[in-house]
Amino acid sequence: MGRILALDYGSKRTGIAITDELKLIASGLTTVSTSELMDFLKKYIASEKVELVLVGEPKQKDGTHSSIEEEIQKFLKKFFNIFPNLEVKRVDERYTSKMAFQTMIDSGLKKKQRQNKALVDEISATIILQEYLYNK
């Protein structure tokens, strides 16, 4: 059995979340610099069995793609060249950053801790993954 990996792709940082082997629990894994993302994924996928990768699909309120979609498409092209047999699904990520920030407030993090954008990205990836698990 393989895990499901979720990416909250950003131009500077990418939040990453992963499931357990039974695919029941979504957990934040880390946040990496987007420039180092492919190297991270090569190492991680070589050491862990990943059967599916979810990539957030940022959309505007009206359903049109966000401006970062062009960068995501370039990333996906590289990804498919390196991992041609790994399944990738896109997941609507509207409002995940707001939900992540609210999660930080609800969990009692202090204002200074909530300013950690890397943590917001990691929580956003976890929300993307958890939503997928709920709806599959």
PDB file of N, CA and C in Angstrom, residues 1-7 16-29 40-41 43-55 79 85-89 129 132-133 136:
ATOM      1  N   MET A   1       0.834  -1.189   0.000  1.00  0.00           N
ATOM      2  CA  MET A   1       0.000   0.000   0.000  1.00  0.00           C
ATOM      3  C   MET A   1       0.875   1.246   0.000  1.00  0.00           C
ATOM      4  N   GLY A   2       0.457   2.197  -0.791  1.00  0.00           N
ATOM      5  CA  GLY A   2       1.213   3.439  -0.858  1.00  0.00           C
ATOM      6  C   GLY A   2       0.479   4.580  -0.189  1.00  0.00           C
ATOM      7  N   ARG A   3       1.201   5.636  -0.033  1.00  0.00           N
ATOM      8  CA  ARG A   3       0.664   6.833   0.610  1.00  0.00           C
ATOM      9  C   ARG A   3       0.162   7.815  -0.449  1.00  0.00           C
ATOM     10  N   ILE A   4      -0.590   8.795   0.017  1.00  0.00           N
ATOM     11  CA  ILE A   4      -1.013   9.898  -0.841  1.00  0.00           C
ATOM     12  C   ILE A   4      -0.256  11.133  -0.374  1.00  0.00           C
ATOM     13  N   LEU A   5       0.354  11.832  -1.315  1.00  0.00           N
ATOM     14  CA  LEU A   5       1.131  13.038  -1.038  1.00  0.00           C
ATOM     15  C   LEU A   5       0.362  14.228  -1.604  1.00  0.00           C
ATOM     16  N   ALA A   6       0.266  15.305  -0.849  1.00  0.00           N
ATOM     17  CA  ALA A   6      -0.431  16.502  -1.323  1.00  0.00           C
ATOM     18  C   ALA A   6       0.516  17.686  -1.342  1.00  0.00           C
ATOM     19  N   LEU A   7       0.393  18.506  -2.374  1.00  0.00           N
ATOM     20  CA  LEU A   7       1.236  19.688  -2.540  1.00  0.00           C
ATOM     21  C   LEU A   7       0.378  20.943  -2.619  1.00  0.00           C
ATOM     22  N   ILE A  16       3.704  20.566   1.993  1.00  0.00           N
ATOM     23  CA  ILE A  16       3.591  19.145   1.662  1.00  0.00           C
ATOM     24  C   ILE A  16       2.925  18.410   2.817  1.00  0.00           C
ATOM     25  N   ALA A  17       1.963  17.550   2.476  1.00  0.00           N
ATOM     26  CA  ALA A  17       1.290  16.705   3.463  1.00  0.00           C
ATOM     27  C   ALA A  17       1.286  15.269   2.941  1.00  0.00           C
ATOM     28  N   ILE A  18       1.120  14.327   3.854  1.00  0.00           N
ATOM     29  CA  ILE A  18       1.183  12.905   3.499  1.00  0.00           C
ATOM     30  C   ILE A  18       0.164  12.128   4.328  1.00  0.00           C
ATOM     31  N   THR A  19      -0.308  11.023   3.792  1.00  0.00           N
ATOM     32  CA  THR A  19      -1.180  10.149   4.570  1.00  0.00           C
ATOM     33  C   THR A  19      -0.347   9.061   5.231  1.00  0.00           C
ATOM     34  N   ASP A  20      -0.991   8.360   6.156  1.00  0.00           N
ATOM     35  CA  ASP A  20      -0.409   7.122   6.681  1.00  0.00           C
ATOM     36  C   ASP A  20      -0.585   6.055   5.598  1.00  0.00           C
ATOM     37  N   GLU A  21      -0.020   4.877   5.813  1.00  0.00           N
ATOM     38  CA  GLU A  21      -0.087   3.833   4.782  1.00  0.00           C
ATOM     39  C   GLU A  21      -1.505   3.339   4.528  1.00  0.00           C
ATOM     40  N   LEU A  22      -2.390   3.447   5.524  1.00  0.00           N
ATOM     41  CA  LEU A  22      -3.778   3.031   5.336  1.00  0.00           C
ATOM     42  C   LEU A  22      -4.626   4.110   4.672  1.00  0.00           C
ATOM     43  N   LYS A  23      -4.025   5.257   4.460  1.00  0.00           N
ATOM     44  CA  LYS A  23      -4.682   6.400   3.818  1.00  0.00           C
ATOM     45  C   LYS A  23      -5.903   6.878   4.615  1.00  0.00           C
ATOM     46  N   LEU A  24      -5.748   6.924   5.931  1.00  0.00           N
ATOM     47  CA  LEU A  24      -6.828   7.373   6.801  1.00  0.00           C
ATOM     48  C   LEU A  24      -6.573   8.748   7.390  1.00  0.00           C
ATOM     49  N   ILE A  25      -5.303   9.053   7.656  1.00  0.00           N
ATOM     50  CA  ILE A  25      -4.948  10.277   8.368  1.00  0.00           C
ATOM     51  C   ILE A  25      -4.034  11.137   7.509  1.00  0.00           C
ATOM     52  N   ALA A  26      -4.376  12.413   7.385  1.00  0.00           N
ATOM     53  CA  ALA A  26      -3.541  13.383   6.677  1.00  0.00           C
ATOM     54  C   ALA A  26      -2.702  14.129   7.704  1.00  0.00           C
ATOM     55  N   SER A  27      -1.407  14.206   7.458  1.00  0.00           N
ATOM     56  CA  SER A  27      -0.490  14.912   8.363  1.00  0.00           C
ATOM     57  C   SER A  27       0.407  15.837   7.572  1.00  0.00           C
ATOM     58  N   GLY A  28       0.675  17.002   8.135  1.00  0.00           N
ATOM     59  CA  GLY A  28       1.629  17.904   7.502  1.00  0.00           C
ATOM     60  C   GLY A  28       3.007  17.261   7.538  1.00  0.00           C
ATOM     61  N   LEU A  29       3.727  17.342   6.444  1.00  0.00           N
ATOM     62  CA  LEU A  29       5.069  16.771   6.372  1.00  0.00           C
ATOM     63  C   LEU A  29       6.113  17.865   6.527  1.00  0.00           C
ATOM     64  N   PHE A  40      13.540  17.413  -3.491  1.00  0.00           N
ATOM     65  CA  PHE A  40      12.892  16.832  -2.315  1.00  0.00           C
ATOM     66  C   PHE A  40      12.012  15.654  -2.721  1.00  0.00           C
ATOM     67  N   LEU A  41      11.189  15.848  -3.764  1.00  0.00           N
ATOM     68  CA  LEU A  41      10.279  14.794  -4.191  1.00  0.00           C
ATOM     69  C   LEU A  41      11.028  13.561  -4.686  1.00  0.00           C
ATOM     70  N   LYS A  43      13.909  12.413  -3.668  1.00  0.00           N
ATOM     71  CA  LYS A  43      14.398  11.690  -2.484  1.00  0.00           C
ATOM     72  C   LYS A  43      13.250  11.042  -1.721  1.00  0.00           C
ATOM     73  N   TYR A  44      12.176  11.784  -1.527  1.00  0.00           N
ATOM     74  CA  TYR A  44      11.068  11.266  -0.738  1.00  0.00           C
ATOM     75  C   TYR A  44      10.401  10.081  -1.429  1.00  0.00           C
ATOM     76  N   ILE A  45      10.113  10.222  -2.706  1.00  0.00           N
ATOM     77  CA  ILE A  45       9.423   9.157  -3.439  1.00  0.00           C
ATOM     78  C   ILE A  45      10.315   7.932  -3.596  1.00  0.00           C
ATOM     79  N   ALA A  46      11.637   8.122  -3.608  1.00  0.00           N
ATOM     80  CA  ALA A  46      12.560   6.980  -3.657  1.00  0.00           C
ATOM     81  C   ALA A  46      12.571   6.205  -2.333  1.00  0.00           C
ATOM     82  N   SER A  47      12.281   6.903  -1.233  1.00  0.00           N
ATOM     83  CA  SER A  47      12.354   6.242   0.071  1.00  0.00           C
ATOM     84  C   SER A  47      10.992   5.793   0.617  1.00  0.00           C
ATOM     85  N   GLU A  48       9.906   6.370   0.126  1.00  0.00           N
ATOM     86  CA  GLU A  48       8.558   6.032   0.590  1.00  0.00           C
ATOM     87  C   GLU A  48       7.695   5.636  -0.607  1.00  0.00           C
ATOM     88  N   LYS A  49       6.805   4.677  -0.390  1.00  0.00           N
ATOM     89  CA  LYS A  49       5.902   4.272  -1.473  1.00  0.00           C
ATOM     90  C   LYS A  49       4.746   5.274  -1.553  1.00  0.00           C
ATOM     91  N   VAL A  50       4.736   6.030  -2.638  1.00  0.00           N
ATOM     92  CA  VAL A  50       3.686   7.011  -2.887  1.00  0.00           C
ATOM     93  C   VAL A  50       2.920   6.529  -4.110  1.00  0.00           C
ATOM     94  N   GLU A  51       1.601   6.420  -3.969  1.00  0.00           N
ATOM     95  CA  GLU A  51       0.808   5.932  -5.104  1.00  0.00           C
ATOM     96  C   GLU A  51       0.007   7.021  -5.795  1.00  0.00           C
ATOM     97  N   LEU A  52      -0.140   8.168  -5.120  1.00  0.00           N
ATOM     98  CA  LEU A  52      -0.919   9.253  -5.694  1.00  0.00           C
ATOM     99  C   LEU A  52      -0.382  10.578  -5.183  1.00  0.00           C
ATOM    100  N   VAL A  53      -0.313  11.564  -6.079  1.00  0.00           N
ATOM    101  CA  VAL A  53       0.087  12.909  -5.695  1.00  0.00           C
ATOM    102  C   VAL A  53      -1.067  13.852  -6.014  1.00  0.00           C
ATOM    103  N   LEU A  54      -1.469  14.615  -5.011  1.00  0.00           N
ATOM    104  CA  LEU A  54      -2.505  15.631  -5.196  1.00  0.00           C
ATOM    105  C   LEU A  54      -1.821  16.977  -5.313  1.00  0.00           C
ATOM    106  N   VAL A  55      -2.213  17.735  -6.303  1.00  0.00           N
ATOM    107  CA  VAL A  55      -1.655  19.076  -6.486  1.00  0.00           C
ATOM    108  C   VAL A  55      -2.819  20.057  -6.419  1.00  0.00           C
ATOM    109  N   PHE A  79       7.400  17.150 -13.600  1.00  0.00           N
ATOM    110  CA  PHE A  79       7.048  16.038 -12.717  1.00  0.00           C
ATOM    111  C   PHE A  79       6.740  14.784 -13.533  1.00  0.00           C
ATOM    112  N   ASN A  85       4.935   7.252 -14.208  1.00  0.00           N
ATOM    113  CA  ASN A  85       3.958   6.245 -13.792  1.00  0.00           C
ATOM    114  C   ASN A  85       3.218   6.601 -12.508  1.00  0.00           C
ATOM    115  N   LEU A  86       3.460   7.770 -11.981  1.00  0.00           N
ATOM    116  CA  LEU A  86       2.820   8.185 -10.737  1.00  0.00           C
ATOM    117  C   LEU A  86       1.559   8.981 -11.049  1.00  0.00           C
ATOM    118  N   GLU A  87       0.445   8.556 -10.476  1.00  0.00           N
ATOM    119  CA  GLU A  87      -0.831   9.230 -10.724  1.00  0.00           C
ATOM    120  C   GLU A  87      -0.867  10.583 -10.012  1.00  0.00           C
ATOM    121  N   VAL A  88      -1.383  11.579 -10.722  1.00  0.00           N
ATOM    122  CA  VAL A  88      -1.534  12.930 -10.176  1.00  0.00           C
ATOM    123  C   VAL A  88      -2.985  13.356 -10.359  1.00  0.00           C
ATOM    124  N   LYS A  89      -3.546  13.924  -9.299  1.00  0.00           N
ATOM    125  CA  LYS A  89      -4.892  14.485  -9.379  1.00  0.00           C
ATOM    126  C   LYS A  89      -4.831  15.931  -8.898  1.00  0.00           C
ATOM    127  N   LEU A 129      -5.341  17.581   1.396  1.00  0.00           N
ATOM    128  CA  LEU A 129      -5.305  16.123   1.503  1.00  0.00           C
ATOM    129  C   LEU A 129      -6.511  15.601   2.287  1.00  0.00           C
ATOM    130  N   TYR A 132      -9.640  15.700   0.257  1.00  0.00           N
ATOM    131  CA  TYR A 132      -9.649  14.605  -0.731  1.00  0.00           C
ATOM    132  C   TYR A 132     -10.060  13.298  -0.059  1.00  0.00           C
ATOM    133  N   LEU A 133      -9.507  13.026   1.114  1.00  0.00           N
ATOM    134  CA  LEU A 133      -9.835  11.786   1.817  1.00  0.00           C
ATOM    135  C   LEU A 133     -11.315  11.736   2.193  1.00  0.00           C
ATOM    136  N   LYS A 136     -13.407  11.110  -1.259  1.00  0.00           N
ATOM    137  CA  LYS A 136     -13.113  10.061  -2.240  1.00  0.00           C
ATOM    138  C   LYS A 136     -14.065   8.885  -2.131  1.00  0.00           C
TER     139      LYS A 136
END
